[in-house]
């Protein structure tokens, strides 16, 4: 049968329409078949870490969705901290315009390519109001147009295996399913952490207590816990309560002593003053599972005009070992009170209220057995156990972000806080890009002669390695005349570097740049707290750069057997850059010259920079001129020729000879203080280590 052109056009139009309808239907089926939405990446939670990962996925144009059970991003911060003041630093004025450097002192902003999308747009206070943070997160999500679906309360997460691989199915409150190949859990810690003991049901929780100080007027208060939340509560009621006692297993740990931002911050520690200056408040240590809280009704003083004494409920603290019948501990006898055994027992007087402030834990309940990461042995089991690249142990494809991923640096670095986990979220994104899309960890190729300058630039301004000290580090892959500079790699995954990053290690070895504190316990306000002598840089106590040189990639066994407290195994060579009061490692003698000598030792090459005249002389008198001359002068990489430069050279005349300089062997154009440090005479090979 032959078709006329008109019939052919009509048939073609019908066929095209049929194909288009079929494509639309296929697309609809892909996303809505049996109520299931399918994505490559599901981000569970629209808190700061979820939004941070959403930004990276959006920038990479990945198929993703962020699922949030509440109606706003960062809903946790709409309620916590209870007394509505953040303790995260918002230092706007640093005296510098370098955006990367300023992030070292901005603990609230998320990372993006928008220089204006910073927290200072919503608050300029050094310790901002808590309500400012959800406002900032809302602004961040809206201006970047992140793909967020609100009102989705995921109650079950399970994994299924198919011919195409492992995937995750997330079921919400309406029995709708969301399927994804990779699950990124950014739910944070929001389940109150509790400890069961006799009488624990009588205790009020941090999450429900009144924040009105007048409600505590003339009351005796016992607070369980000595973290920032506990001290936040204590500070709020100090002026109204008759006495405040705080009880926990461990003594108070001060952040300025431990350098761990999760320990007690100075902004919350007024009760330490009232305790040490003996003004009725105090701190006590005891195991919480060994205590008993019992309620007794006692007669209180008569109210004015009343003939009868009122009976008031009071709470007594005693110890489990004194209780005869633990199941009936609510009816204490006199013999079961600790004062019967120890007449000066520190907590012998009753309390009007007992408040629990023990922090929060990860919500494990939404995961079934196929997806639930194990509880960590650290942090009282409050956090999930993760691999060094933040993947759940025994749960491939499930990654944990934000505060819940703090187990990798618990009580060591800042990974449990915004100014830390914004960088670990970026590291996880690099892992995903390499594993699922074949994109290597971002790196910069440098000439070896440029390495020193690049290291100085990083230690002077980089914020990721500065905030995530001893956790994220820069990896320098030596390649002879050039090197590859890989930034902010998780150090605990160093043994897996080729597979995680996509970069190979050459026979020339590698250098790892880490920011770290000293390992000695010292008086951090004492006279000899800081080291200023660069020849004793290894004795630095405060944050400073440390470079580790390895001639081969450390193994997993090397990582396990590393010295206690070290972030890395023993290297072939190590170099500490002496700590600096201004955190500016740019001093010619104390910082730059020792660094150059160390790098020359690692690469076995003279890394000094030379003027063109010196390169010209060296090329005439040496078979192999210095590397700087090879890569610059001899490749015509100097200053571009112009008539003005020729005229300038003619006007100033020839360079003075050594005899004209007055001192044999010295370059008169070179500063005397550098010549004294050996900077002008170092061979770069005989280093005298």
Tab-separated table of C-alpha atoms in Angstrom, residues 219-380:
chain	number	residue	atom	x	y	z
A	219	UNK	CA	13.801	25.759	95.144
A	220	UNK	CA	16.618	23.271	95.583
A	221	UNK	CA	17.465	21.792	92.181
A	222	UNK	CA	19.441	18.681	91.276
A	223	UNK	CA	20.625	18.491	87.656
A	224	UNK	CA	21.819	15.183	86.223
A	225	UNK	CA	24.607	15.960	83.733
A	226	UNK	CA	27.460	18.420	83.376
A	227	UNK	CA	27.440	19.238	79.691
A	228	UNK	CA	26.515	22.497	78.011
A	229	UNK	CA	22.771	21.767	78.209
A	230	UNK	CA	23.013	21.108	81.961
A	231	UNK	CA	24.988	24.283	82.591
A	232	UNK	CA	22.639	26.224	80.315
A	233	UNK	CA	19.755	25.227	82.626
A	234	UNK	CA	21.793	25.978	85.752
A	235	UNK	CA	22.798	29.397	84.483
A	236	UNK	CA	19.189	30.285	83.741
A	237	UNK	CA	18.010	29.587	87.313
A	238	UNK	CA	21.045	30.598	89.391
A	239	UNK	CA	19.455	33.864	90.436
A	240	UNK	CA	16.208	32.237	91.597
A	241	UNK	CA	16.981	28.742	92.922
A	242	UNK	CA	18.100	28.371	96.532
A	243	UNK	CA	20.801	25.921	95.501
A	244	UNK	CA	21.771	24.048	92.338
A	245	UNK	CA	23.718	20.781	92.462
A	246	UNK	CA	24.983	18.996	89.378
A	247	UNK	CA	25.681	15.261	89.307
A	248	UNK	CA	27.405	13.095	86.671
A	249	UNK	CA	30.011	10.293	86.556
A	250	UNK	CA	32.859	12.553	85.392
A	251	UNK	CA	34.275	15.912	86.478
A	252	UNK	CA	33.589	18.963	84.339
A	253	UNK	CA	35.681	19.154	81.187
A	254	UNK	CA	36.351	22.699	80.041
A	255	UNK	CA	36.533	23.318	76.287
A	256	UNK	CA	39.431	25.751	76.621
A	257	UNK	CA	41.452	23.024	78.344
A	258	UNK	CA	40.514	20.041	76.162
A	259	UNK	CA	40.215	21.958	72.844
A	260	UNK	CA	37.025	19.981	72.256
A	261	UNK	CA	34.174	22.339	71.430
A	262	UNK	CA	31.590	19.911	72.843
A	263	UNK	CA	32.947	20.302	76.372
A	264	UNK	CA	31.761	23.048	78.688
A	265	UNK	CA	32.072	26.467	77.086
A	266	UNK	CA	32.983	29.533	79.106
A	267	UNK	CA	29.750	31.247	78.072
A	268	UNK	CA	27.830	28.719	80.222
A	269	UNK	CA	30.069	28.212	83.232
A	270	UNK	CA	28.879	30.744	85.798
A	271	UNK	CA	27.973	27.967	88.229
A	272	UNK	CA	31.655	27.055	88.477
A	273	UNK	CA	32.188	30.501	89.989
A	274	UNK	CA	29.415	30.090	92.530
A	275	UNK	CA	30.671	26.595	93.405
A	276	UNK	CA	34.310	27.561	93.855
A	277	UNK	CA	33.392	30.748	95.724
A	278	UNK	CA	31.099	28.723	98.028
A	279	UNK	CA	27.752	30.266	97.220
A	280	UNK	CA	25.518	27.199	97.829
A	281	UNK	CA	25.925	25.575	94.389
A	282	UNK	CA	28.073	22.532	93.716
A	283	UNK	CA	29.341	19.725	91.482
A	284	UNK	CA	29.346	16.043	92.517
A	285	UNK	CA	30.512	12.829	90.802
A	286	UNK	CA	28.618	9.502	90.963
A	287	UNK	CA	27.549	6.732	88.610
A	288	UNK	CA	23.949	7.472	87.647
A	289	UNK	CA	22.954	3.819	87.500
A	290	UNK	CA	24.021	3.480	91.153
A	291	UNK	CA	21.773	6.213	92.529
A	292	UNK	CA	18.157	6.141	93.711
A	293	UNK	CA	15.728	9.061	93.624
A	294	UNK	CA	12.937	8.714	96.176
A	295	UNK	CA	9.936	10.936	96.787
A	296	UNK	CA	8.809	11.739	100.326
A	297	UNK	CA	6.134	14.056	101.615
A	298	UNK	CA	7.341	16.354	104.336
A	299	UNK	CA	5.799	19.065	106.418
A	300	UNK	CA	6.859	22.504	105.315
A	301	UNK	CA	6.600	25.819	107.136
A	302	UNK	CA	3.171	27.306	107.814
A	303	UNK	CA	1.970	29.892	105.416
A	304	UNK	CA	1.095	33.224	106.986
A	305	UNK	CA	-2.441	33.042	108.431
A	306	UNK	CA	-2.549	29.232	108.217
A	307	UNK	CA	-2.722	27.012	111.314
A	308	UNK	CA	-1.630	23.804	109.597
A	309	UNK	CA	1.712	22.953	108.138
A	310	UNK	CA	1.582	22.038	104.466
A	311	UNK	CA	2.906	18.700	103.259
A	312	UNK	CA	5.236	19.092	100.308
A	313	UNK	CA	6.823	16.479	98.062
A	314	UNK	CA	10.619	16.459	98.230
A	315	UNK	CA	13.125	14.250	96.447
A	316	UNK	CA	15.953	12.486	98.231
A	317	UNK	CA	19.026	11.075	96.576
A	318	UNK	CA	20.428	7.890	98.011
A	319	UNK	CA	22.603	5.042	96.791
A	320	UNK	CA	21.471	1.678	95.544
A	321	UNK	CA	23.670	-0.149	98.032
A	322	UNK	CA	21.664	1.291	100.941
A	323	UNK	CA	18.273	0.200	99.592
A	324	UNK	CA	16.817	-2.996	101.051
A	325	UNK	CA	13.878	-3.325	98.638
A	326	UNK	CA	14.700	-1.666	95.322
A	327	UNK	CA	11.215	-2.341	93.928
A	328	UNK	CA	9.698	-0.344	96.770
A	329	UNK	CA	12.277	2.434	96.946
A	330	UNK	CA	9.581	5.104	97.038
A	331	UNK	CA	9.085	4.401	100.740
A	332	UNK	CA	12.503	5.017	102.184
A	333	UNK	CA	13.285	4.252	105.783
A	334	UNK	CA	15.666	6.406	107.770
A	335	UNK	CA	18.285	3.661	107.528
A	336	UNK	CA	18.146	3.766	103.733
A	337	UNK	CA	19.147	7.399	103.522
A	338	UNK	CA	22.880	7.990	102.984
A	339	UNK	CA	23.061	10.417	105.899
A	340	UNK	CA	22.381	7.475	108.223
A	341	UNK	CA	25.677	5.948	107.074
A	342	UNK	CA	27.674	9.123	106.344
A	343	UNK	CA	26.492	12.025	108.423
A	344	UNK	CA	28.198	14.627	106.248
A	345	UNK	CA	27.040	13.123	102.944
A	346	UNK	CA	27.285	15.966	100.402
A	347	UNK	CA	23.774	15.555	98.993
A	348	UNK	CA	21.963	14.766	102.238
A	349	UNK	CA	19.352	17.512	101.923
A	350	UNK	CA	16.218	16.982	99.810
A	351	UNK	CA	15.504	18.596	96.438
A	352	UNK	CA	12.385	20.175	95.040
A	353	UNK	CA	13.115	19.089	91.466
A	354	UNK	CA	15.447	16.733	89.652
A	355	UNK	CA	16.223	17.553	86.008
A	356	UNK	CA	17.830	15.260	83.432
A	357	UNK	CA	20.241	16.925	80.962
A	358	UNK	CA	22.119	13.989	79.424
A	359	UNK	CA	22.077	14.975	75.764
A	360	UNK	CA	20.542	13.185	72.805
A	361	UNK	CA	21.027	9.968	70.861
A	362	UNK	CA	20.645	8.704	67.297
A	363	UNK	CA	17.246	7.284	66.335
A	364	UNK	CA	17.979	3.644	65.474
A	365	UNK	CA	14.319	2.568	65.555
A	366	UNK	CA	13.407	3.453	61.961
A	367	UNK	CA	15.936	0.996	60.484
A	368	UNK	CA	15.167	-2.686	60.090
A	369	UNK	CA	17.810	-5.383	60.415
A	370	UNK	CA	18.927	-4.995	56.785
A	371	UNK	CA	19.873	-1.344	57.199
A	372	UNK	CA	20.532	-0.606	60.867
A	373	UNK	CA	24.170	0.318	61.571
A	374	UNK	CA	25.482	-1.081	64.864
A	375	UNK	CA	25.703	1.035	67.997
A	376	UNK	CA	29.172	2.372	68.615
A	377	UNK	CA	31.098	1.276	71.666
A	378	UNK	CA	32.031	4.900	72.308
A	379	UNK	CA	29.690	7.723	73.328
A	380	UNK	CA	27.625	5.367	75.508
